[in-house]
C-alpha positions as protocol buffer text, in pm:
chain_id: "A"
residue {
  index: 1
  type: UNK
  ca { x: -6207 y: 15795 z: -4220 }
}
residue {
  index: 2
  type: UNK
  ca { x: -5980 y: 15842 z: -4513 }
}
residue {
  index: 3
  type: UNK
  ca { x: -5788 y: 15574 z: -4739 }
}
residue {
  index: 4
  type: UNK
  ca { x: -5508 y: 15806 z: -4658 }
}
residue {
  index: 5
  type: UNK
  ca { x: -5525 y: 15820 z: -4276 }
}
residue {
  index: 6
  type: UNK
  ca { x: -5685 y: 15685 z: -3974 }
}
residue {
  index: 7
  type: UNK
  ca { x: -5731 y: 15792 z: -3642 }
}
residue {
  index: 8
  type: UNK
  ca { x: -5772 y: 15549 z: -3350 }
}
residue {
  index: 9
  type: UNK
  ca { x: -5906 y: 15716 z: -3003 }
}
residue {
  index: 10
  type: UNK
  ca { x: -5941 y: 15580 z: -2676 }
}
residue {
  index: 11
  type: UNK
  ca { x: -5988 y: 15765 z: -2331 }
}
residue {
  index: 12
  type: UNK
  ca { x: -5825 y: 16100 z: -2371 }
}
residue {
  index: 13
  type: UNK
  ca { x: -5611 y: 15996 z: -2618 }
}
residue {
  index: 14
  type: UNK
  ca { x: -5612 y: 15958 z: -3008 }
}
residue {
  index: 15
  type: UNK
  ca { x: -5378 y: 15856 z: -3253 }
}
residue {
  index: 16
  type: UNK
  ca { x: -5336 y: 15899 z: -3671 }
}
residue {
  index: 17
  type: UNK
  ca { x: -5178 y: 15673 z: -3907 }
}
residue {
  index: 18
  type: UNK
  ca { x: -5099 y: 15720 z: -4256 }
}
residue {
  index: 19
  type: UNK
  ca { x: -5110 y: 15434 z: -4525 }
}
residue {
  index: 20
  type: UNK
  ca { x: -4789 y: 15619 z: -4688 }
}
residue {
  index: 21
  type: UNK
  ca { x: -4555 y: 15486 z: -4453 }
}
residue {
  index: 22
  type: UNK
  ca { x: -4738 y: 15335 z: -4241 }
}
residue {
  index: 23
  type: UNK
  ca { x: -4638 y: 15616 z: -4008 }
}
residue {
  index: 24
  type: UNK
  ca { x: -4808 y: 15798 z: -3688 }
}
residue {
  index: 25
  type: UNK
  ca { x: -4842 y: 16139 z: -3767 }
}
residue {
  index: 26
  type: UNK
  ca { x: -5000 y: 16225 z: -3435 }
}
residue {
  index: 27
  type: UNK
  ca { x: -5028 y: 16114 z: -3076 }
}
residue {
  index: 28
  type: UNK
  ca { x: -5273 y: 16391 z: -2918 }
}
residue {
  index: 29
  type: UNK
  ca { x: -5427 y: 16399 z: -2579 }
}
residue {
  index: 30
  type: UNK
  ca { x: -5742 y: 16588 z: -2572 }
}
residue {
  index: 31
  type: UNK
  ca { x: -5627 y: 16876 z: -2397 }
}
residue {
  index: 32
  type: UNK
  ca { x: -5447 y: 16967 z: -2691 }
}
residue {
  index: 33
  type: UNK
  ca { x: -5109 y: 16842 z: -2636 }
}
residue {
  index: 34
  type: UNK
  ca { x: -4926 y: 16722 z: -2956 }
}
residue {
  index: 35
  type: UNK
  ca { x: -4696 y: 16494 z: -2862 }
}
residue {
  index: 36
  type: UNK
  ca { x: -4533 y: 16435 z: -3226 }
}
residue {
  index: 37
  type: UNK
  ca { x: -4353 y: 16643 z: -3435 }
}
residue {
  index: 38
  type: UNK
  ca { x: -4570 y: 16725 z: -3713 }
}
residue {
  index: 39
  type: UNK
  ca { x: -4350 y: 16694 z: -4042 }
}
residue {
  index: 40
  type: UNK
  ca { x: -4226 y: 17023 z: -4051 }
}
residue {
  index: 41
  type: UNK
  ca { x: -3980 y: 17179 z: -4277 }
}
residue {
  index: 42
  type: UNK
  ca { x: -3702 y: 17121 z: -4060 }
}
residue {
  index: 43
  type: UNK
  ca { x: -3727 y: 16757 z: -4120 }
}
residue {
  index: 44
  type: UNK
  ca { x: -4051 y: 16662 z: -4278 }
}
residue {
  index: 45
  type: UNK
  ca { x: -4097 y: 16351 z: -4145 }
}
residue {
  index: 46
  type: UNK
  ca { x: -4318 y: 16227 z: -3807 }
}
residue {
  index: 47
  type: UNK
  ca { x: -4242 y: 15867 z: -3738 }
}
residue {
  index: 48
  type: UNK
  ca { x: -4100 y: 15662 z: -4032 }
}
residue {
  index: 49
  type: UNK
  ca { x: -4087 y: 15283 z: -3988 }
}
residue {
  index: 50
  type: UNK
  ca { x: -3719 y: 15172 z: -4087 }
}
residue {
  index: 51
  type: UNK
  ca { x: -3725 y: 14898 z: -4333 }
}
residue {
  index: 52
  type: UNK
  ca { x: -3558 y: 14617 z: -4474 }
}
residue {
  index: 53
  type: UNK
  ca { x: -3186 y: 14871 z: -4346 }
}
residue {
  index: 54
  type: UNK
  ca { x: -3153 y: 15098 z: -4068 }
}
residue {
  index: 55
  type: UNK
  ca { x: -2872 y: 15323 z: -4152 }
}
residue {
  index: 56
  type: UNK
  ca { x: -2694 y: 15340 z: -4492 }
}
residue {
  index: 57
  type: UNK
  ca { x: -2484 y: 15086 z: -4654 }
}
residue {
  index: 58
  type: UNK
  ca { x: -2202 y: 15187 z: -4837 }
}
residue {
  index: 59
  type: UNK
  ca { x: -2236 y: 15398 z: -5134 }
}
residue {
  index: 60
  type: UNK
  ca { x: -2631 y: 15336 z: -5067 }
}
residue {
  index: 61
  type: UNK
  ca { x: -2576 y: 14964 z: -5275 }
}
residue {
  index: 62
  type: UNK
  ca { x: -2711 y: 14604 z: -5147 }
}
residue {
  index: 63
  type: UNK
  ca { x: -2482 y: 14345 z: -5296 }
}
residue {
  index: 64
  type: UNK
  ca { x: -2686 y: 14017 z: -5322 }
}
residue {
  index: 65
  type: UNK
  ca { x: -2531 y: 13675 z: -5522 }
}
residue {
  index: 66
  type: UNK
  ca { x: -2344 y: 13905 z: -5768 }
}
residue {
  index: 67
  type: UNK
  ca { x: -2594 y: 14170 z: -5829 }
}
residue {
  index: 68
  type: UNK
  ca { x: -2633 y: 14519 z: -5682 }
}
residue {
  index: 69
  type: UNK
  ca { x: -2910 y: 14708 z: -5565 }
}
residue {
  index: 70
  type: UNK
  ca { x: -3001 y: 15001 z: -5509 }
}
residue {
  index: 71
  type: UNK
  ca { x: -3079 y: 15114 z: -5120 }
}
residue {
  index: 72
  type: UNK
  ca { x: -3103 y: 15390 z: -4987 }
}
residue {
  index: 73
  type: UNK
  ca { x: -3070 y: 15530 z: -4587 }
}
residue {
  index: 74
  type: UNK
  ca { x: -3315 y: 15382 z: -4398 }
}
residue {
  index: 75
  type: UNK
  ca { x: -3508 y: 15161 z: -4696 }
}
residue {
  index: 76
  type: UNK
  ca { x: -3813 y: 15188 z: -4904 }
}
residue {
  index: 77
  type: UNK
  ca { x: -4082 y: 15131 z: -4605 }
}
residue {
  index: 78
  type: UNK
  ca { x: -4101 y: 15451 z: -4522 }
}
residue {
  index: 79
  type: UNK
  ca { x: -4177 y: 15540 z: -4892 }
}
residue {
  index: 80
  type: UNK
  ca { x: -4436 y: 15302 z: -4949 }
}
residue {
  index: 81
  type: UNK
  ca { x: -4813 y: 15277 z: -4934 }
}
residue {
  index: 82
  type: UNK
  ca { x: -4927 y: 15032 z: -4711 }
}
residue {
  index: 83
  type: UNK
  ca { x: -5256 y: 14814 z: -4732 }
}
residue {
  index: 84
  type: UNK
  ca { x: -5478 y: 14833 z: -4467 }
}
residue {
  index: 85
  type: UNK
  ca { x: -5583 y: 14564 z: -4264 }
}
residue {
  index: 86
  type: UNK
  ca { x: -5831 y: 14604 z: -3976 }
}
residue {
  index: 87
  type: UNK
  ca { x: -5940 y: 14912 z: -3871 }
}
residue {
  index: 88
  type: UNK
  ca { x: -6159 y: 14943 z: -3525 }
}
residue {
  index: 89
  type: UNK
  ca { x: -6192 y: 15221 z: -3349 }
}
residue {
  index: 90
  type: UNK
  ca { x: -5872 y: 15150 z: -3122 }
}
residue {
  index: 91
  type: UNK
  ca { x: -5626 y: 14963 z: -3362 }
}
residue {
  index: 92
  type: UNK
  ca { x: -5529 y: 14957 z: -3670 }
}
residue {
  index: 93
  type: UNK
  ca { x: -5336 y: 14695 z: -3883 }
}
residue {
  index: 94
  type: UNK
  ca { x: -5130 y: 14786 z: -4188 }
}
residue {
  index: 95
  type: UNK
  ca { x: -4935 y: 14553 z: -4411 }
}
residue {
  index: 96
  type: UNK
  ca { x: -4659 y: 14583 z: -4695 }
}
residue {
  index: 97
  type: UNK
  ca { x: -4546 y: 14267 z: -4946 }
}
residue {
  index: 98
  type: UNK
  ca { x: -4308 y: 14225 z: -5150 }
}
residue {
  index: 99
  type: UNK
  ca { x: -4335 y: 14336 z: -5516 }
}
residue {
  index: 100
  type: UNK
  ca { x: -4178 y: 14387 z: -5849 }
}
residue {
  index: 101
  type: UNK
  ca { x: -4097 y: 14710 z: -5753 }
}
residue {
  index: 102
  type: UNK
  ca { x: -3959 y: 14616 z: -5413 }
}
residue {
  index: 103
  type: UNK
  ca { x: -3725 y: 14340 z: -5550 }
}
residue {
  index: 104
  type: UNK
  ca { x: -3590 y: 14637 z: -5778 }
}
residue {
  index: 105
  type: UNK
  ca { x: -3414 y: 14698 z: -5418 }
}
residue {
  index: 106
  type: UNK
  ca { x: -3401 y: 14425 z: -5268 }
}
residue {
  index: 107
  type: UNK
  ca { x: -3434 y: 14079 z: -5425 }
}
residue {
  index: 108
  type: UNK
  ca { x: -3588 y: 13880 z: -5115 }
}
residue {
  index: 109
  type: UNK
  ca { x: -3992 y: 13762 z: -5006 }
}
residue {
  index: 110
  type: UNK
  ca { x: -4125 y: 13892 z: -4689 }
}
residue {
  index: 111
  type: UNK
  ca { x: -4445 y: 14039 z: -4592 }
}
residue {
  index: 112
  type: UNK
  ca { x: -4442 y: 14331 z: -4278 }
}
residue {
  index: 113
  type: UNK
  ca { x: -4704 y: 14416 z: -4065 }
}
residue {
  index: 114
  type: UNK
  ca { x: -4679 y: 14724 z: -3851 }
}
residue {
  index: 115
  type: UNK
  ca { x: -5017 y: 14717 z: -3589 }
}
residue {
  index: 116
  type: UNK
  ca { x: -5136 y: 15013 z: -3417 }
}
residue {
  index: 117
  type: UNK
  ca { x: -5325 y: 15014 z: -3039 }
}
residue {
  index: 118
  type: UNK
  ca { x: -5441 y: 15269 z: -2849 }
}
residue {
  index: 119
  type: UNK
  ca { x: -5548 y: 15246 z: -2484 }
}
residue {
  index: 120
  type: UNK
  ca { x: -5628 y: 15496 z: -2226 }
}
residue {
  index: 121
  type: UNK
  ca { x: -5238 y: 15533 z: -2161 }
}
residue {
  index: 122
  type: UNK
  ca { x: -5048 y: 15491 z: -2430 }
}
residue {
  index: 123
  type: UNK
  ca { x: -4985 y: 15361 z: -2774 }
}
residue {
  index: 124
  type: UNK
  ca { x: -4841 y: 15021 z: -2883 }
}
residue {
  index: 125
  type: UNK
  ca { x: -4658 y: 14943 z: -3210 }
}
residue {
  index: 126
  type: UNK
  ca { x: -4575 y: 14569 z: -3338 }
}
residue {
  index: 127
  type: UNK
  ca { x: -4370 y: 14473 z: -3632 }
}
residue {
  index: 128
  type: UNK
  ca { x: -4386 y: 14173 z: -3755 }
}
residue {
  index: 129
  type: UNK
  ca { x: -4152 y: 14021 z: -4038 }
}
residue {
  index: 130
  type: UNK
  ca { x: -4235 y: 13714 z: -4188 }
}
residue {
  index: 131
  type: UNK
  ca { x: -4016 y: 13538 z: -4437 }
}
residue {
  index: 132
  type: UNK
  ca { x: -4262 y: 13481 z: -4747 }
}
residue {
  index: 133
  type: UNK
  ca { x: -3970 y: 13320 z: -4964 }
}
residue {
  index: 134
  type: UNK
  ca { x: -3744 y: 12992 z: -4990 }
}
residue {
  index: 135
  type: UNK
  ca { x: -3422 y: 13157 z: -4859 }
}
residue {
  index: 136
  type: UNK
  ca { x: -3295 y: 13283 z: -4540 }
}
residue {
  index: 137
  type: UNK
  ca { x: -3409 y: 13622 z: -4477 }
}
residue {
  index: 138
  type: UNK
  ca { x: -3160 y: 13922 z: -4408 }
}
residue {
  index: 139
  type: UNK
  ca { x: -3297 y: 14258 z: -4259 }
}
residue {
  index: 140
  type: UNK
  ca { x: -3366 y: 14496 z: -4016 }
}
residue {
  index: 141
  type: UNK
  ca { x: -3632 y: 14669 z: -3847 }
}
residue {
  index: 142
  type: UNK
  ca { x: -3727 y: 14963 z: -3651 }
}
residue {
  index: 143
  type: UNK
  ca { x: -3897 y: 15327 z: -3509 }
}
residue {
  index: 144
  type: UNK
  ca { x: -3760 y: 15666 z: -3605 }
}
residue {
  index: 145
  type: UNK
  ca { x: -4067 y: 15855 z: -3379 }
}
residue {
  index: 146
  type: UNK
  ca { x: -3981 y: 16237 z: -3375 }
}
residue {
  index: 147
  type: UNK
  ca { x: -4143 y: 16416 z: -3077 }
}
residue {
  index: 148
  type: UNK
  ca { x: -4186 y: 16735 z: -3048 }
}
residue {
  index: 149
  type: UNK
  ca { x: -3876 y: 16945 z: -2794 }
}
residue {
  index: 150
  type: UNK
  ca { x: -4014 y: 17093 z: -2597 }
}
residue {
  index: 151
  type: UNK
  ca { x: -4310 y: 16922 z: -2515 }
}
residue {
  index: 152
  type: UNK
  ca { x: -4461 y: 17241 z: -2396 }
}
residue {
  index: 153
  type: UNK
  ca { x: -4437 y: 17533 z: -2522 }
}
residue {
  index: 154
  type: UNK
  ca { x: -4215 y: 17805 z: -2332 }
}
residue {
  index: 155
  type: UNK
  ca { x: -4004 y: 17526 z: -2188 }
}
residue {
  index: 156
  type: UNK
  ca { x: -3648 y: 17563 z: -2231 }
}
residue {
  index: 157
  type: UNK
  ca { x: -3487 y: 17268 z: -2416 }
}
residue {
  index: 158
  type: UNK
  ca { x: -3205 y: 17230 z: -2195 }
}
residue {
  index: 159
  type: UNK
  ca { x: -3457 y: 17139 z: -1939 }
}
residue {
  index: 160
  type: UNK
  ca { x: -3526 y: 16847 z: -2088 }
}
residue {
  index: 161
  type: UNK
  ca { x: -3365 y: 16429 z: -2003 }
}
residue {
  index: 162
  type: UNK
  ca { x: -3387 y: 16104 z: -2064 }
}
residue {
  index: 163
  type: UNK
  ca { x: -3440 y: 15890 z: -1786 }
}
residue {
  index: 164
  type: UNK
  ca { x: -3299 y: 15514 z: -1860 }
}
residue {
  index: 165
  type: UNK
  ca { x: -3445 y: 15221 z: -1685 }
}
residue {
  index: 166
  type: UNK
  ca { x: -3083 y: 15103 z: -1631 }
}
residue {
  index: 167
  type: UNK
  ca { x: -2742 y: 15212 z: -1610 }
}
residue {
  index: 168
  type: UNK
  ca { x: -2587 y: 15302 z: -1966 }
}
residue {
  index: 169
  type: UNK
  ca { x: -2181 y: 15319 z: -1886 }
}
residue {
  index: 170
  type: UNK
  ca { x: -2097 y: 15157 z: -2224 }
}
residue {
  index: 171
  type: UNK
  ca { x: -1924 y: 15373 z: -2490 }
}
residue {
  index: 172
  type: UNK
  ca { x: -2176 y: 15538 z: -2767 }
}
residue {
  index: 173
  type: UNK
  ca { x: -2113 y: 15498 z: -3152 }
}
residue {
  index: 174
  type: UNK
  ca { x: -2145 y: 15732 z: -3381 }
}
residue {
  index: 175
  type: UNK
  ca { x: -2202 y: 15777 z: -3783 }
}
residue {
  index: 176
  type: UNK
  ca { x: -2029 y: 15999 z: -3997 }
}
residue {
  index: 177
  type: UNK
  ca { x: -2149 y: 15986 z: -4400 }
}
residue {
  index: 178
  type: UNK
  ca { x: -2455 y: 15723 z: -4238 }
}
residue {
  index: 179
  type: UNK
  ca { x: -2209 y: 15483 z: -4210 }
}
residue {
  index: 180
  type: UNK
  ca { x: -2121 y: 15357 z: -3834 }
}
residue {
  index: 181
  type: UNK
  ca { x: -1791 y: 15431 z: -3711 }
}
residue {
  index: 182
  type: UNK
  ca { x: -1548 y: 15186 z: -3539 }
}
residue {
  index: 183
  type: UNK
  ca { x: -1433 y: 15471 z: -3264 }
}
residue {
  index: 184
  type: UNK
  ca { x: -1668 y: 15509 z: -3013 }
}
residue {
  index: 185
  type: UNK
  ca { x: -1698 y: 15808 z: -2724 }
}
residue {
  index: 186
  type: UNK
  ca { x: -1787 y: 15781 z: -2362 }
}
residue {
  index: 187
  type: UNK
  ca { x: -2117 y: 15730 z: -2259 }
}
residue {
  index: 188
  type: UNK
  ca { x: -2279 y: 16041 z: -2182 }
}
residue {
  index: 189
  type: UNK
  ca { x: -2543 y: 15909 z: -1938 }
}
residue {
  index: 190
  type: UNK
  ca { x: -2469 y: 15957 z: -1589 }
}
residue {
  index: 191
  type: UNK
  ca { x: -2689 y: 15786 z: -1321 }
}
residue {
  index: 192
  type: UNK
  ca { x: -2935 y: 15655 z: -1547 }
}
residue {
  index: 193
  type: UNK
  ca { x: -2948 y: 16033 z: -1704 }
}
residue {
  index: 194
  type: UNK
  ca { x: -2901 y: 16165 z: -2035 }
}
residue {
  index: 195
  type: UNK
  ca { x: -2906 y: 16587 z: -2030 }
}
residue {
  index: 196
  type: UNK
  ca { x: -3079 y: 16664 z: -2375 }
}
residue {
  index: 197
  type: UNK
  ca { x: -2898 y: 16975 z: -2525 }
}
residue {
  index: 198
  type: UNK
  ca { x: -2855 y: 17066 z: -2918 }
}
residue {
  index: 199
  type: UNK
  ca { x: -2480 y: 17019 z: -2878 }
}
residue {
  index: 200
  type: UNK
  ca { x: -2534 y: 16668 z: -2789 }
}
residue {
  index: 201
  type: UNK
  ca { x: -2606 y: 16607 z: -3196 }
}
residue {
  index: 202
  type: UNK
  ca { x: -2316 y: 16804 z: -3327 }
}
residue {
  index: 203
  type: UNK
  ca { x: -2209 y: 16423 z: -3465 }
}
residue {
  index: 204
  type: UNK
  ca { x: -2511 y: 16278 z: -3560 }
}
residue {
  index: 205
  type: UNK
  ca { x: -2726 y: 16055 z: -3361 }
}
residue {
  index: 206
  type: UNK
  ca { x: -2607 y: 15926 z: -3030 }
}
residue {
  index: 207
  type: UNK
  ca { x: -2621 y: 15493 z: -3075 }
}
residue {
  index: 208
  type: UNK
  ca { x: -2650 y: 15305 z: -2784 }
}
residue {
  index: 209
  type: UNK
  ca { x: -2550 y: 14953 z: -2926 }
}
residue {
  index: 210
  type: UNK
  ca { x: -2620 y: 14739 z: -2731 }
}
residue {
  index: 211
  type: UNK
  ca { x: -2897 y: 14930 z: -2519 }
}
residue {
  index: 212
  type: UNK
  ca { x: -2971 y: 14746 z: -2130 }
}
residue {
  index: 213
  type: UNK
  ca { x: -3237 y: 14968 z: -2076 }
}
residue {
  index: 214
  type: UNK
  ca { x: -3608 y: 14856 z: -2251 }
}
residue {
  index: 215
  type: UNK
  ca { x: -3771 y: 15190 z: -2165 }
}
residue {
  index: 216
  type: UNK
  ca { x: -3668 y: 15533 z: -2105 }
}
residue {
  index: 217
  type: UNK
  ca { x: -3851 y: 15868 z: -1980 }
}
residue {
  index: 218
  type: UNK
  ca { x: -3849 y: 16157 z: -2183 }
}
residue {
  index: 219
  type: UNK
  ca { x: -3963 y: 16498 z: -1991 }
}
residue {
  index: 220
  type: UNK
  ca { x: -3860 y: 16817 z: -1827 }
}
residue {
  index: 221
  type: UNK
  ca { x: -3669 y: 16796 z: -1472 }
}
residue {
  index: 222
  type: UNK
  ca { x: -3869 y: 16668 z: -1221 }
}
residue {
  index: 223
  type: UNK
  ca { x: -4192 y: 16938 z: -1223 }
}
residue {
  index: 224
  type: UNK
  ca { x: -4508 y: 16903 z: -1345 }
}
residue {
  index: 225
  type: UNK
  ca { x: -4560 y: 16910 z: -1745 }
}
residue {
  index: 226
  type: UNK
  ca { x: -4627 y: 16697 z: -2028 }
}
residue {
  index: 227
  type: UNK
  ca { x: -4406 y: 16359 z: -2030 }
}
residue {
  index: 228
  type: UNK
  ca { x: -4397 y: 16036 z: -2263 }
}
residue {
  index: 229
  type: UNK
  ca { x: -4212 y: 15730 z: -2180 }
}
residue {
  index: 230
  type: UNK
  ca { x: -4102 y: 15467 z: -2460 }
}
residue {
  index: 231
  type: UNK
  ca { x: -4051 y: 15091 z: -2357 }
}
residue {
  index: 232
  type: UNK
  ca { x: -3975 y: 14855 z: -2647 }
}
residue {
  index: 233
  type: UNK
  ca { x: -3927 y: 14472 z: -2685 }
}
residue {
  index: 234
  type: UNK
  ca { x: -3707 y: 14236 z: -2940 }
}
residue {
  index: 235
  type: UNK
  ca { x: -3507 y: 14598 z: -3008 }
}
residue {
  index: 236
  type: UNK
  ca { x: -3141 y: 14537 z: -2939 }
}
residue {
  index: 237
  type: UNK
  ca { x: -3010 y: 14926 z: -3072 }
}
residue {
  index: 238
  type: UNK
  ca { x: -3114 y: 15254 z: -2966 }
}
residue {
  index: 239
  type: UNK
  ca { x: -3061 y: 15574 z: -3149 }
}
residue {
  index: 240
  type: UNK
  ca { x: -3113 y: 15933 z: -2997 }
}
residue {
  index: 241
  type: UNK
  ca { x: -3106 y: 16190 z: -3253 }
}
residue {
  index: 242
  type: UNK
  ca { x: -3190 y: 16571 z: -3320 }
}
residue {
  index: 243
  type: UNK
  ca { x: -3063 y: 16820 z: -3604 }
}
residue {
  index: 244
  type: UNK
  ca { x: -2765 y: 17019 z: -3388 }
}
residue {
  index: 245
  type: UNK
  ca { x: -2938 y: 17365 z: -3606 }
}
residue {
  index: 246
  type: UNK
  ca { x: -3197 y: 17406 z: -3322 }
}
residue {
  index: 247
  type: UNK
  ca { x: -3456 y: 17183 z: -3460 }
}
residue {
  index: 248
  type: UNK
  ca { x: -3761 y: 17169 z: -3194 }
}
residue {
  index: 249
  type: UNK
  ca { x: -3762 y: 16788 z: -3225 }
}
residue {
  index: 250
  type: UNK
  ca { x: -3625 y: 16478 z: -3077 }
}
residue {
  index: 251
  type: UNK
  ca { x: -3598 y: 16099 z: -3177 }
}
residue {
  index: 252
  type: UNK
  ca { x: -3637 y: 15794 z: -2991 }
}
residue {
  index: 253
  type: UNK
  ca { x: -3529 y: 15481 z: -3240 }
}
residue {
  index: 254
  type: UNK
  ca { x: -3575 y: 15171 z: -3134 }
}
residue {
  index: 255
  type: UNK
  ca { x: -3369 y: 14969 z: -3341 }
}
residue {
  index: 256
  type: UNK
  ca { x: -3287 y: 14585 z: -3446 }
}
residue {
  index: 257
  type: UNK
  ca { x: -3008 y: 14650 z: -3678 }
}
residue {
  index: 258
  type: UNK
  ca { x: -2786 y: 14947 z: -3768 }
}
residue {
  index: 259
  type: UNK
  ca { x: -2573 y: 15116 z: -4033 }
}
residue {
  index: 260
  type: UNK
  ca { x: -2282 y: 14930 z: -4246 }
}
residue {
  index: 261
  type: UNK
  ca { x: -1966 y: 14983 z: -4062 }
}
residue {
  index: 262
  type: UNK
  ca { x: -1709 y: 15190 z: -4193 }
}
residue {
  index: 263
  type: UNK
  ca { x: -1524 y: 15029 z: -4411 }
}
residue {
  index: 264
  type: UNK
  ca { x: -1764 y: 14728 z: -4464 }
}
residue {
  index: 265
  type: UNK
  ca { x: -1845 y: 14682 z: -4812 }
}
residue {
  index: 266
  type: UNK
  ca { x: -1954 y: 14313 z: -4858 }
}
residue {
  index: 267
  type: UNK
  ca { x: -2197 y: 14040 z: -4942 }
}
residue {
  index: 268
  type: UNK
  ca { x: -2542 y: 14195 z: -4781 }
}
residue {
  index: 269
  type: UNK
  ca { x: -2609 y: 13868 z: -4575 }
}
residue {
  index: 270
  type: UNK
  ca { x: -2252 y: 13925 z: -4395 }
}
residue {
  index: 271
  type: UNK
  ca { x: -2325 y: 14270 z: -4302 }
}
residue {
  index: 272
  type: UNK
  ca { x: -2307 y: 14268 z: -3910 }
}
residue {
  index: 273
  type: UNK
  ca { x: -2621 y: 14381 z: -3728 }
}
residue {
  index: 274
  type: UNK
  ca { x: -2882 y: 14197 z: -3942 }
}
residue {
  index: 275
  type: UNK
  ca { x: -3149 y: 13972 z: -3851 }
}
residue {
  index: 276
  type: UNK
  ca { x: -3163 y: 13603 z: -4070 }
}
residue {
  index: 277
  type: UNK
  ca { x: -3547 y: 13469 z: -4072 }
}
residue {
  index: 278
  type: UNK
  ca { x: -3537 y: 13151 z: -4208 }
}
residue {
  index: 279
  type: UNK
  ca { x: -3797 y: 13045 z: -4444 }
}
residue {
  index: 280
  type: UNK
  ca { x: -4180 y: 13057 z: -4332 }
}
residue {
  index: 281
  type: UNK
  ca { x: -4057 y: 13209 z: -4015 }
}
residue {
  index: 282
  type: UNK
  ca { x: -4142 y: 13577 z: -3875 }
}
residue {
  index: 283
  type: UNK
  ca { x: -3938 y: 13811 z: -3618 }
}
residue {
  index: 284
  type: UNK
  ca { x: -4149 y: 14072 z: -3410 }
}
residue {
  index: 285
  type: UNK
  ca { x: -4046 y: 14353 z: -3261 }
}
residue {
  index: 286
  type: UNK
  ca { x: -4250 y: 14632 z: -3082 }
}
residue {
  index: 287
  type: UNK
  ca { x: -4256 y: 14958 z: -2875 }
}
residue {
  index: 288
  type: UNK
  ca { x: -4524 y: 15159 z: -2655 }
}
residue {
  index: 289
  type: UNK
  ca { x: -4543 y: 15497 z: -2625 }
}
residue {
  index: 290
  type: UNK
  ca { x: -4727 y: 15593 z: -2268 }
}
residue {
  index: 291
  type: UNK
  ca { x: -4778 y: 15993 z: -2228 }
}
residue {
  index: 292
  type: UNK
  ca { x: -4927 y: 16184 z: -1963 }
}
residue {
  index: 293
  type: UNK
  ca { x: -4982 y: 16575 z: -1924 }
}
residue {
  index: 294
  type: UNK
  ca { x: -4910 y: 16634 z: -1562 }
}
């Protein structure tokens, strides 16, 4: 054990978590299937937590009682150490407050707490917010796990779906500059089924908003081979997203909240998609990650 990371283990399974971050930087069964990207080059990031934004606001500025802030895509979570809290040999518990340096960014109180647990099939996630302060909270939450495309090597990528729990038919959004865009395109899950291919990220990430589904499976046709399913709770957005250059990653975002709207450039507490935590409350939100290897 580290100050830096921690691994939690249970069964076949084990899991590491950075304090930067707060981020899972592996989920590995003991075969020796990787199920997360590892932070390579191509996007050097494994599973950033998406905090107090998801998506950009314009011109990367948070306008708060006549003041601006700086904010950039995604927040400062992802860049920031977290404390630990407990640490047993299956969870792990990892908390962020605000500071002087936060409120640089973002002038509100809160305190998040992203906890870790690891069971013989799967991994669980829970964010918590809590509203530390003596005005209404405004924020967002979520996941941005990468996972590695193919799962196994030698697989073709275009081999590879996601399987909703439910029917998607309504129309996908879309970002262009981070910022959401008002035109949307046609759903492109049929029956349930969304064909993973590189063209599919051409524009961006693919935005289900709002998502029916609360879990979907991610592996290759209907064979044998590594597979993960994600099934989340108190996430109202998805996002889908790969780099269209050929990338050998995937994302799965569960999301509460999404990017400023084109063309929205207001008050931070009007910007649509936000959650508003009133004093001494908290909003959770969670997702579990259940893999197998055959």
């Amino acid at each position: 054990m580290t100050d830096d990371t921690y691994t939690i283990r249970s069964g076949s399974l084990a899991a590491s978590i950075k304090a930067q971050g707060a981020e899972m930087c592996s989920l590995r069964h003991e075969d020796g299937i990787e199920f997360v990207w590892q932070a390579e080059p191509a996007w050097p990031r494994h599973a950033p937590l998406l905090f107090p934004i998801v998506g950009r606001l314009a011109n990367d500025e948070l306008r708060h009682r006549g003041k601006t802030y700086r904010m950039t895509q995604h927040g400062f979570a992802r860049d920031s150490r977290f404390a630990w809290g407990a640490r047993e040999e299956s969870r792990c518990t990892l908390v962020l407050e605000d500071s002087e340096t936060t409120r640089e960014r973002y002038p509100f109180a809160f305190r998040l707490t992203a906890a870790y647990a690891l069971d013989d099939a799967g991994l669980d996630l829970t964010l918590t917010v809590v509203n530390t302060g003596n005005e209404t909270l405004p924020v967002s939450v979520g996941g941005h796990p990468a996972f590695n495309w193919p799962l196994q090597p030698g697989v073709p990528k275009e081999s590879y779906a996601l399987t909703f729990e439910k029917e998607e038919p309504s129309p996908i959004c879309r970002v262009e500059g981070g910022l959401l865009l008002t035109a949307t395109d046609p759903s492109p899950v049929r029956d349930r089924v969304l064909p993973l291919s590189e063209a599919l990220f051409t524009s961006d990430a693919v935005i289900l908003n709002p998502v029916n589904s609360t879990a979907v499976r991610y592996a290759a046709g209907q064979g044998a081979g590594p597979w993960l399913k994600m099934l989340w709770r108190g996430f109202r957005e998805l996002g889908i997203w790969s780099k269209p250059s050929g990338a050998p990653f995937v994302c799965i975002e569960p999301w509460r909240g999404y990017a400023s709207p084109v063309g929205f450039d207001g008050e931070f507490t009007d910007k649509p998609g936000l959650m508003h935590i009133a004093p001494g409350a908290e909003e959770q939100a969670s997702f579990r990650i259940e893999v197998g290897t055959s």
